[in-house]
XYZ file of C-alpha atoms in Angstrom:
505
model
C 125.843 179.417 175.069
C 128.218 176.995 173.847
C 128.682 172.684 174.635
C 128.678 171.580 178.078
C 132.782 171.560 179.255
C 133.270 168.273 179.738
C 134.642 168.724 183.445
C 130.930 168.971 183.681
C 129.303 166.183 185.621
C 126.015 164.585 183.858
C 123.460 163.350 185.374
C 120.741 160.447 184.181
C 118.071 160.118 186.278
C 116.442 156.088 185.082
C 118.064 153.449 184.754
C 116.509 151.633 182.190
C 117.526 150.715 178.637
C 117.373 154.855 177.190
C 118.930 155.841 180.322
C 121.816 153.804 180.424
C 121.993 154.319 176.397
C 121.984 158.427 177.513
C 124.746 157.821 180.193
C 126.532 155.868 177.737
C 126.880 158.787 175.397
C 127.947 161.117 177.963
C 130.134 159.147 179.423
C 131.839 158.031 176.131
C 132.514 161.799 175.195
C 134.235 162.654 177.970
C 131.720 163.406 180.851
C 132.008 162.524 184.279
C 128.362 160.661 184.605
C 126.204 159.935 187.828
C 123.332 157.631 187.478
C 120.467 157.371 190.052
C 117.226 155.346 190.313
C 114.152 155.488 192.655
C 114.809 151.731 193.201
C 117.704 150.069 195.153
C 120.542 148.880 194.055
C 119.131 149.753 190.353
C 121.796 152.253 189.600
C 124.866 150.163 190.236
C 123.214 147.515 187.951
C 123.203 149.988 185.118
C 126.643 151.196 185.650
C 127.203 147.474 185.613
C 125.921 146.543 182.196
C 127.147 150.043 180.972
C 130.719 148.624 181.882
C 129.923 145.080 179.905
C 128.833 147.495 176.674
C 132.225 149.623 176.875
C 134.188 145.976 177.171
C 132.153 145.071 173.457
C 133.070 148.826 172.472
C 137.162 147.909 173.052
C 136.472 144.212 171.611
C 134.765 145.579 168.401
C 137.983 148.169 168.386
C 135.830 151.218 168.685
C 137.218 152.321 171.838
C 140.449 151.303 173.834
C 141.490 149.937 176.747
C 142.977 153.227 178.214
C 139.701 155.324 177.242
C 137.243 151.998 178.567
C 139.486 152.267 181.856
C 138.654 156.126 182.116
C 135.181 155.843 181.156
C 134.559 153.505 183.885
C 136.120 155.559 186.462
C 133.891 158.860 185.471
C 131.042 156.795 186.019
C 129.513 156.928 189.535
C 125.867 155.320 190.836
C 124.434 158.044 193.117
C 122.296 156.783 196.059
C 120.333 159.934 196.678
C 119.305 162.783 194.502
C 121.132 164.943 196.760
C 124.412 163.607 194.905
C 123.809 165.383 191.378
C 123.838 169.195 193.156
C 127.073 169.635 191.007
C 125.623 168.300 187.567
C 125.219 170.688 185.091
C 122.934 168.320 183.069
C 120.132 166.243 184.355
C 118.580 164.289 181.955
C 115.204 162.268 183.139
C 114.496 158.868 181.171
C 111.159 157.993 183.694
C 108.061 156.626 183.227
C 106.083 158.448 180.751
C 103.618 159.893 183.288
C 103.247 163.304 183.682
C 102.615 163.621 187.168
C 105.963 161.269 187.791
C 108.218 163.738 185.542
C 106.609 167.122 187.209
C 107.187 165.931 190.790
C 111.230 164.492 190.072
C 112.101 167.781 188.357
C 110.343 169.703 191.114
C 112.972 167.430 193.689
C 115.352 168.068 191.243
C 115.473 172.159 191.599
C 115.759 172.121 195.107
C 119.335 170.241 194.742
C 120.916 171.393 191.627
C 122.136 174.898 191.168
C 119.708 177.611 188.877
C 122.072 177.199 185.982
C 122.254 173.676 185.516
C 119.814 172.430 182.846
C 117.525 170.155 183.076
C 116.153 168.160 180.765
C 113.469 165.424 179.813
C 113.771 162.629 177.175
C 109.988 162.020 176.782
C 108.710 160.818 173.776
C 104.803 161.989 174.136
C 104.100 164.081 177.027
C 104.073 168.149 176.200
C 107.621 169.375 177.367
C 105.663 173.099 178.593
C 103.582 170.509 180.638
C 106.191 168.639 182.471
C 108.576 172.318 183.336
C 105.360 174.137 183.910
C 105.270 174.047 187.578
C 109.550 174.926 187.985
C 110.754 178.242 189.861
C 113.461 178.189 186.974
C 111.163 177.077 183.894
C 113.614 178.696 181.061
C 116.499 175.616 182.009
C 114.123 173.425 181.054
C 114.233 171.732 177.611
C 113.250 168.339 175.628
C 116.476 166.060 174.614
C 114.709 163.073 172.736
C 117.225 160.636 171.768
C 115.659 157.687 169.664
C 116.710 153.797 170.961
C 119.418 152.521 171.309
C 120.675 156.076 171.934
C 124.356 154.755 171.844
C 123.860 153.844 167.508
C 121.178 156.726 166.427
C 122.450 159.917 165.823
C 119.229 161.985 166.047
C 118.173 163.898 169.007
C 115.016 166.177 169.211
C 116.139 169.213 170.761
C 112.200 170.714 172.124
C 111.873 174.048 173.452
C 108.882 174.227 175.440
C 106.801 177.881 175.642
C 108.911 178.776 178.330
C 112.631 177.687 177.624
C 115.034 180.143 176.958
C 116.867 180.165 173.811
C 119.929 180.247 175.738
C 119.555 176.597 177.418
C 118.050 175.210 174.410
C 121.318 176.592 172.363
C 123.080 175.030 174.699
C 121.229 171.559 174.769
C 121.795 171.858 171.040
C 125.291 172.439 171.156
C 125.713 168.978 173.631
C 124.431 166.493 171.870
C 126.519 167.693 168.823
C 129.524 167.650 170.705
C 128.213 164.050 171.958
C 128.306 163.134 168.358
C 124.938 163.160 167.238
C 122.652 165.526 164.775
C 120.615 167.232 167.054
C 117.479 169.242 165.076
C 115.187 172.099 166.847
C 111.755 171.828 167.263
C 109.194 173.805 169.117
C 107.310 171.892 172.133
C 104.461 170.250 169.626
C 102.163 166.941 169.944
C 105.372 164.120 168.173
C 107.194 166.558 167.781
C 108.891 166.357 164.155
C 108.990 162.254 163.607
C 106.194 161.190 165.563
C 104.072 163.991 164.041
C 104.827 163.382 160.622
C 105.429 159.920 160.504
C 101.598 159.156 161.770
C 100.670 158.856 157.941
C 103.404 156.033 157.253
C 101.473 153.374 159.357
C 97.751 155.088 158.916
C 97.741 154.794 155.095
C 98.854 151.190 155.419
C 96.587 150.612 157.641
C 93.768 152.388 156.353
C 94.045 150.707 152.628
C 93.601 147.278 154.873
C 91.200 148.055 156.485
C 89.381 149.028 153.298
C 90.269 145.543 151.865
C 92.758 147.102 149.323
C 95.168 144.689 150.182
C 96.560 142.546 152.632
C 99.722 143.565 155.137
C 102.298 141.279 153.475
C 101.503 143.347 150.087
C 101.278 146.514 151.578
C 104.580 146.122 153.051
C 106.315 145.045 150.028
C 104.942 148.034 148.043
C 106.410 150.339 150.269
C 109.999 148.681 150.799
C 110.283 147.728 147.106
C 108.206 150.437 145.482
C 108.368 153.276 147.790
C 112.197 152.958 149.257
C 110.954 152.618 152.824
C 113.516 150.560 154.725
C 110.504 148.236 156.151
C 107.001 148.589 155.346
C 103.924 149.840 158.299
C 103.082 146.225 159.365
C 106.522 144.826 160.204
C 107.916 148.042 161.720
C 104.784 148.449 163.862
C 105.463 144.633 164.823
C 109.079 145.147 165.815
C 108.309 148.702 167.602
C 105.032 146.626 169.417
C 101.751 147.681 169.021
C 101.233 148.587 171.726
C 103.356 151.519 171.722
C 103.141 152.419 167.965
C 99.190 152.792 168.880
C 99.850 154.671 172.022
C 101.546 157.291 170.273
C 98.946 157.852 167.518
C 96.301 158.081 170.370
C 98.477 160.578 172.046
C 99.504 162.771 168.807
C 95.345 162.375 167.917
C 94.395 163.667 171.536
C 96.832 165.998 172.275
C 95.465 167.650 168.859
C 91.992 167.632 169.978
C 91.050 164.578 167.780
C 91.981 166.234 164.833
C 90.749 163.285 161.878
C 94.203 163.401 160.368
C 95.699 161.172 163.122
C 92.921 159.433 163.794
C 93.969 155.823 164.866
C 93.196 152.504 163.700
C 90.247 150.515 164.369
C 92.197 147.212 163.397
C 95.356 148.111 165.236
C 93.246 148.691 168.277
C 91.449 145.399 167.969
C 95.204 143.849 167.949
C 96.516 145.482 171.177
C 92.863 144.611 172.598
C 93.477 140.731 171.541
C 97.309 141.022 172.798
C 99.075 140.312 169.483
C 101.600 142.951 170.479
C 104.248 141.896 167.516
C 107.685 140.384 167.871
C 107.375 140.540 171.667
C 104.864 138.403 171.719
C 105.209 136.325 168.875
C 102.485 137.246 167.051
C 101.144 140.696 165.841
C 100.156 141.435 162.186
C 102.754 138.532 161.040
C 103.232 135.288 163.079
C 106.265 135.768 164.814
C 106.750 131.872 166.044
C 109.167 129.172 165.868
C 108.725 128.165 162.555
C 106.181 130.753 161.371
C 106.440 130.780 157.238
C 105.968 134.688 156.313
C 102.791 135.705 154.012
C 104.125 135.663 150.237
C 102.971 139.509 148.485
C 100.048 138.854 146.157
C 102.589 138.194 142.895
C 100.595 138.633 139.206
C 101.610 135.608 136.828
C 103.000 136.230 134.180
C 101.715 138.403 131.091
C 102.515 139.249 127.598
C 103.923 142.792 127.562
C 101.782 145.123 125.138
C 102.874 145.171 121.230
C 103.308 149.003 122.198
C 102.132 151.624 123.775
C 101.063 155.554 123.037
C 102.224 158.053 125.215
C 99.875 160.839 125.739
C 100.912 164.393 127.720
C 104.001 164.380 129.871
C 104.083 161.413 132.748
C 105.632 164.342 135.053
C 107.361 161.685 138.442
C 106.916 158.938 136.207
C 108.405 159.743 133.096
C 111.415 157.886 133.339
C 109.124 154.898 132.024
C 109.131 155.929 129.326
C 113.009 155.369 128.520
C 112.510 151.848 130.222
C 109.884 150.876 127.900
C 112.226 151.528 125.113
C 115.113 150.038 126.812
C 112.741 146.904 127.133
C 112.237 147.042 123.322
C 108.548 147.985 123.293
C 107.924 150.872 120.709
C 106.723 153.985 122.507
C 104.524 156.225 120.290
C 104.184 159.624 121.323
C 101.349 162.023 120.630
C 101.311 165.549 122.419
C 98.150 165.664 123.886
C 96.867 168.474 126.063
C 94.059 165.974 128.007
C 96.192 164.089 130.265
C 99.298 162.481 131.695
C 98.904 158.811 130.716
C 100.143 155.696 128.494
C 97.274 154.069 126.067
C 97.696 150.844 125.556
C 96.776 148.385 122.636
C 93.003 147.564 123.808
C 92.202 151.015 124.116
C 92.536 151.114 127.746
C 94.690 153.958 129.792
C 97.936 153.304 131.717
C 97.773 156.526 134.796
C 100.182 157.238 137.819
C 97.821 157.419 140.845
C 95.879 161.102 141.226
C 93.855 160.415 144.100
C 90.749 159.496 141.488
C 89.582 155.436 141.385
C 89.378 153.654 138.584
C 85.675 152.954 138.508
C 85.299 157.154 137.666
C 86.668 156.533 134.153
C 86.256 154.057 131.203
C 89.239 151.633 131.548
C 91.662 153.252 133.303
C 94.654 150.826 135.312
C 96.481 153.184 137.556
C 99.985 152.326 138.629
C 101.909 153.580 141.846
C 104.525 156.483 143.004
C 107.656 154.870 143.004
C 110.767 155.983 144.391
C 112.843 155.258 141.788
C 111.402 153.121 138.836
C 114.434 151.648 137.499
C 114.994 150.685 140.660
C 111.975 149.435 142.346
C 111.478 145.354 142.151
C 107.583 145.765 142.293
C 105.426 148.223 141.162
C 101.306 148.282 142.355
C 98.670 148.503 140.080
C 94.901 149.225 140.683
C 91.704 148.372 138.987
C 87.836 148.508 139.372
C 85.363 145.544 138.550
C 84.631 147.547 135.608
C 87.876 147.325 133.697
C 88.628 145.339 130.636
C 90.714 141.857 131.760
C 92.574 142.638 128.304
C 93.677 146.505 129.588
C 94.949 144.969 133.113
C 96.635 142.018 131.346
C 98.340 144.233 129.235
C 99.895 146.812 131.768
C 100.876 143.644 134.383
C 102.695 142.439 131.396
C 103.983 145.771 130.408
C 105.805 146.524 133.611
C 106.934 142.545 134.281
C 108.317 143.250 130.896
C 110.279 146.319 132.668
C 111.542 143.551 135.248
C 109.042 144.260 137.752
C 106.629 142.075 139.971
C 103.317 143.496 140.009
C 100.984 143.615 142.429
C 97.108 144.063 141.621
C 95.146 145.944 144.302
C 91.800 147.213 144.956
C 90.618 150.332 143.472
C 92.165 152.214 146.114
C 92.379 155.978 145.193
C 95.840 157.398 145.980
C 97.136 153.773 146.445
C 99.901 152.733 148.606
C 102.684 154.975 148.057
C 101.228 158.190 146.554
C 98.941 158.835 148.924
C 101.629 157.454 152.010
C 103.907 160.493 150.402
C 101.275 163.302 149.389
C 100.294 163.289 153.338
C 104.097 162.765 154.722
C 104.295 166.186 152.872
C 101.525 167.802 153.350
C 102.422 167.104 157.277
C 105.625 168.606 156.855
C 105.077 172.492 154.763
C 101.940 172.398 157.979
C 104.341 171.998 160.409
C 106.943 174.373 159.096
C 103.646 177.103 158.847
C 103.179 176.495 162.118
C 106.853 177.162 163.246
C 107.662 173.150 164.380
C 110.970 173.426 162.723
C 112.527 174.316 159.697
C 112.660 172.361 156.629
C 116.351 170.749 156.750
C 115.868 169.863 160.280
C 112.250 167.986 159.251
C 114.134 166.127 156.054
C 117.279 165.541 158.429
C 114.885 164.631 161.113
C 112.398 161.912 159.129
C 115.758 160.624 157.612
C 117.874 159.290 160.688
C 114.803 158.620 162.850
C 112.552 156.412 160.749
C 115.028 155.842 158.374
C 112.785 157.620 155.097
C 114.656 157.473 151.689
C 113.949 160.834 151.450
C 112.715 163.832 153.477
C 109.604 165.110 152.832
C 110.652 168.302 151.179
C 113.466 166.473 149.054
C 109.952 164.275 147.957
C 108.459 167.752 147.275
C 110.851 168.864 145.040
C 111.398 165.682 143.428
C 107.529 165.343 142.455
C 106.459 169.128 141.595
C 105.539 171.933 144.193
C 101.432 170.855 143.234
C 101.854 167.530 142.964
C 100.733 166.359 146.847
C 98.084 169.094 146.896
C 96.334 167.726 143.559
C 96.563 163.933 145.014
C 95.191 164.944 148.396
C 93.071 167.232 146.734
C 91.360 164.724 144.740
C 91.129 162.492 147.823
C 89.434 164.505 149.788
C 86.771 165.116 147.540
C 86.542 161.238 147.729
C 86.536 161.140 151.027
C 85.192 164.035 152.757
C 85.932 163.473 156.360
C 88.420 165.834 156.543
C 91.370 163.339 156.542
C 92.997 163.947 153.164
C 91.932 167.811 153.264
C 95.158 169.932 152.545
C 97.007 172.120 154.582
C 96.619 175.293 153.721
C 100.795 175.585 154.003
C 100.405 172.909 151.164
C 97.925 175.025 149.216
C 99.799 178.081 149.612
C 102.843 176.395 148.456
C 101.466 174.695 145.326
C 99.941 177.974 143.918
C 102.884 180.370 144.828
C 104.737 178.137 141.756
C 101.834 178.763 139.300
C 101.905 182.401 140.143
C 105.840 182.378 139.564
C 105.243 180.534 136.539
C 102.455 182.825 135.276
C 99.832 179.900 134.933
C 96.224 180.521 136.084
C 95.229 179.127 138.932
């Protein structure tokens, strides 16, 4: 099946802000559109406001005054259900309640004809669930747009157990004709970017809650080491968190409590004490008039190292090398066979995080995964009680010499970053085992709807097909709850390359 013709009437059933953001993008590609709501008069306010955000459209130039005057008269408030028979589309934007969904599409069917396809835009709730009960259950597909629907491009195209490849083709086909990037997934707890963006806000979370560090740190780490757009605390204050914990405690349930998406303790406590975020002014970060925002912990100033030895290969982190040189420290290189790692002046050892702590090994400062190290502003560095003042002094100085601010955390094994990454992947090769969708559509996917620098297997390739399976690895023997455990998608994949590349295993 091909795109919806776009004689075809559309139908959005919810009026709130995703509905009328839906209608908008039917309407503005050519669609007659009908809009209905369960309460009075609430339809005719949407078409309202839809009609103030095509008058912006025309005043920002993006539209004209013909096509505004056009849009306006496909667009049509519908007082009874009984008024979309001739849709060929119904999308439902509704409460997220299951029962709610299952009894409107069960009113729906006995209006609209068998071919039209229906469709739900719910964020949490199992798509097979909601078209379980319908005479015509093969129509029936997930179109997940991501707010405001009008600016993102991505839409989650879900086929439940039941849909037929037909509809969901054709579902497909729609939204790319509406002008977004749709991506196929199979009907799963998240789906692709609630499922694997879960470790994005847990390892933040989890590395404060351990007293690594504190949420304004955290979050610069991850913007201006890791290339995240914001870091866990400030996006979970601007999403609410209230709904950012919601869906963790939905993904977590709906896969039987499964300890990778376990939620967080101290994210619970702050929905329990009402600190929502933004919304209501205070969250993780005070968000009142005249709040001052919490300063990263910033290392003074050091003396770089007189030099340092560079032992083995530094595999994602080897550009540093060239910037040490650039910053007119002499690099001496040995090839050793015992390590990746830089040895400075007092003896002590310079190591990108493994998923090991620091208190394991005699004076070891590991430093974090960055993104790109030219690049980055700040890099993280961790420590145990146990290492030399002189060692730490040294590699702060070494990478402020590099033009980086430095952050000191706890020993925290995996860190920030790495570990953020290792499980982002190891998410991603499970849910492509598991047949969730393919691996462009999960990098397209984590791109445009969290905004990631990278998708996780353009990370994977970047890093080394055994690099997230050896930090995890490591982790989990740390921690043997079952949280960092790998995949065994992620194990298969890291020792398929040493079998290609005729190394033992």
């Amino acid at each position: 099946m091909t795109a919806l013709d776009l004689s075809s009437p559309v139908a959005v059933v919810g009026t709130g802000t995703m509905g009328q953001g839906i209608a908008q993008v039917a309407l503005v590609a050519g669609h007659p559109v009908r809009l209905y709501d369960t309460v009075p008069g609430r339809a005719r306010e949407a078409a309202d406001a839809i009609g103030a955000r095509l008058d912006r459209l025309v005043e920002k130039e993006r539209l004209t005054g013909p096509e505004r005057d056009a849009a306006r008269a496909r667009l049509l408030p519908a007082g009874t259900l009984a008024e979309l028979a001739d849709c060929a589309l119904v999308v439902e934007a509704v409460l997220e309640r299951l029962d709610v969904k299952q009894e409107l599409f069960g009113e729906l069917e006995g209006v609209v004809s068998d071919d039209c396809l229906l469709a739900t835009n719910t964020s949490s709730l199992s798509v097979t669930a909601i078209g379980g009960a319908l005479r015509v259950p093969g129509r029936f597909v997930g179109l997940h747009f991501f707010n405001p629907a009008p600016l993102l491009p991505l839409v989650e195209v879900v086929s439940g157990f039941a849909t037929d490849v037909t509809y969901a083709t054709r579902a497909y086909e729609t939204a790319r004709a509406w002008g977004k990037t749709p991506v196929a997934c199979a009907d799963t707890p998240g789906f692709i970017v609630n499922r694997i963006a879960r470790p994005f806000y847990a390892e933040a979370f989890a590395v404060y809650e351990s007293q690594g560090a504190d949420p304004a740190t955290i979050d610069a780490v991850l913007r201006e080491s890791g290339g995240f757009r914001m870091g866990a605390f400030e996006l979970t204050d601007l999403i609410g968190q209230d709904v950012n914990e919601s869906v963790t405690r939905s993904v977590w349930q709906s896969f039987f409590q499964d300890v990778r998406f376990t939620p967080s303790l101290a994210q619970r406590r702050l929905v329990e004490s009402g600190r929502l975020g933004r919304k209501t002014g205070h969250g993780w970060y005070d968000h009142g008039d005249g709040a001052e925002r919490p300063e990263p912990d910033t290392a003074e100033k050091r003396q770089p190292p007189a030099y340092v030895v560079a032992e083995g290969d530094l595999g994602p982190a080897a550009e540093l090398l060239a910037l040490v040189r650039e910053a007119g420290i002499p690099v001496r290189d040995e090839d050793e066979d015992n390590g990746s790692r830089l040895v400075l002046p007092s003896g002590g050892q310079l190591a990108l995080a493994d998923g090991q702590t620091s208190v394991e090994f005699r004076d070891v400062v590991y430093f974090d995964l960055a993104l790109d190290y030219r690049a980055a502003g700040r890099i993280a560095l961790s420590a145990s009680q146990d290492t030399s003042p002189q060692t730490l002094s040294e590699a702060i100085g070494l990478f402020q010499a590099l033009g980086k601010q430095v952050s000191v955390i706890g020993d925290v094994p995996g860190m920030i970053v790495a570990r953020t990454v290792a499980r982002i992947i190891d998410l991603a090769h499970d849910a492509v085992a598991k047949g969730v969708a393919t691996e462009e559509d999960i990098d397209t996917a984590m791109r445009l709807g969290v905004n990631y620098p990278l998708g996780p297997f353009e990370w994977s390739r970047r890093l080394g097909r055994s690099w997230a399976y050896a930090l995890l690895d490591d982790l989990h023997l740390r921690d043997p709850s079952g949280r960092y455990a790998p995949s065994l998608a992620l194990y298969r994949h890291a020792h398929a390359s040493d079998k290609r590349e005729g190394t033992a295993s």
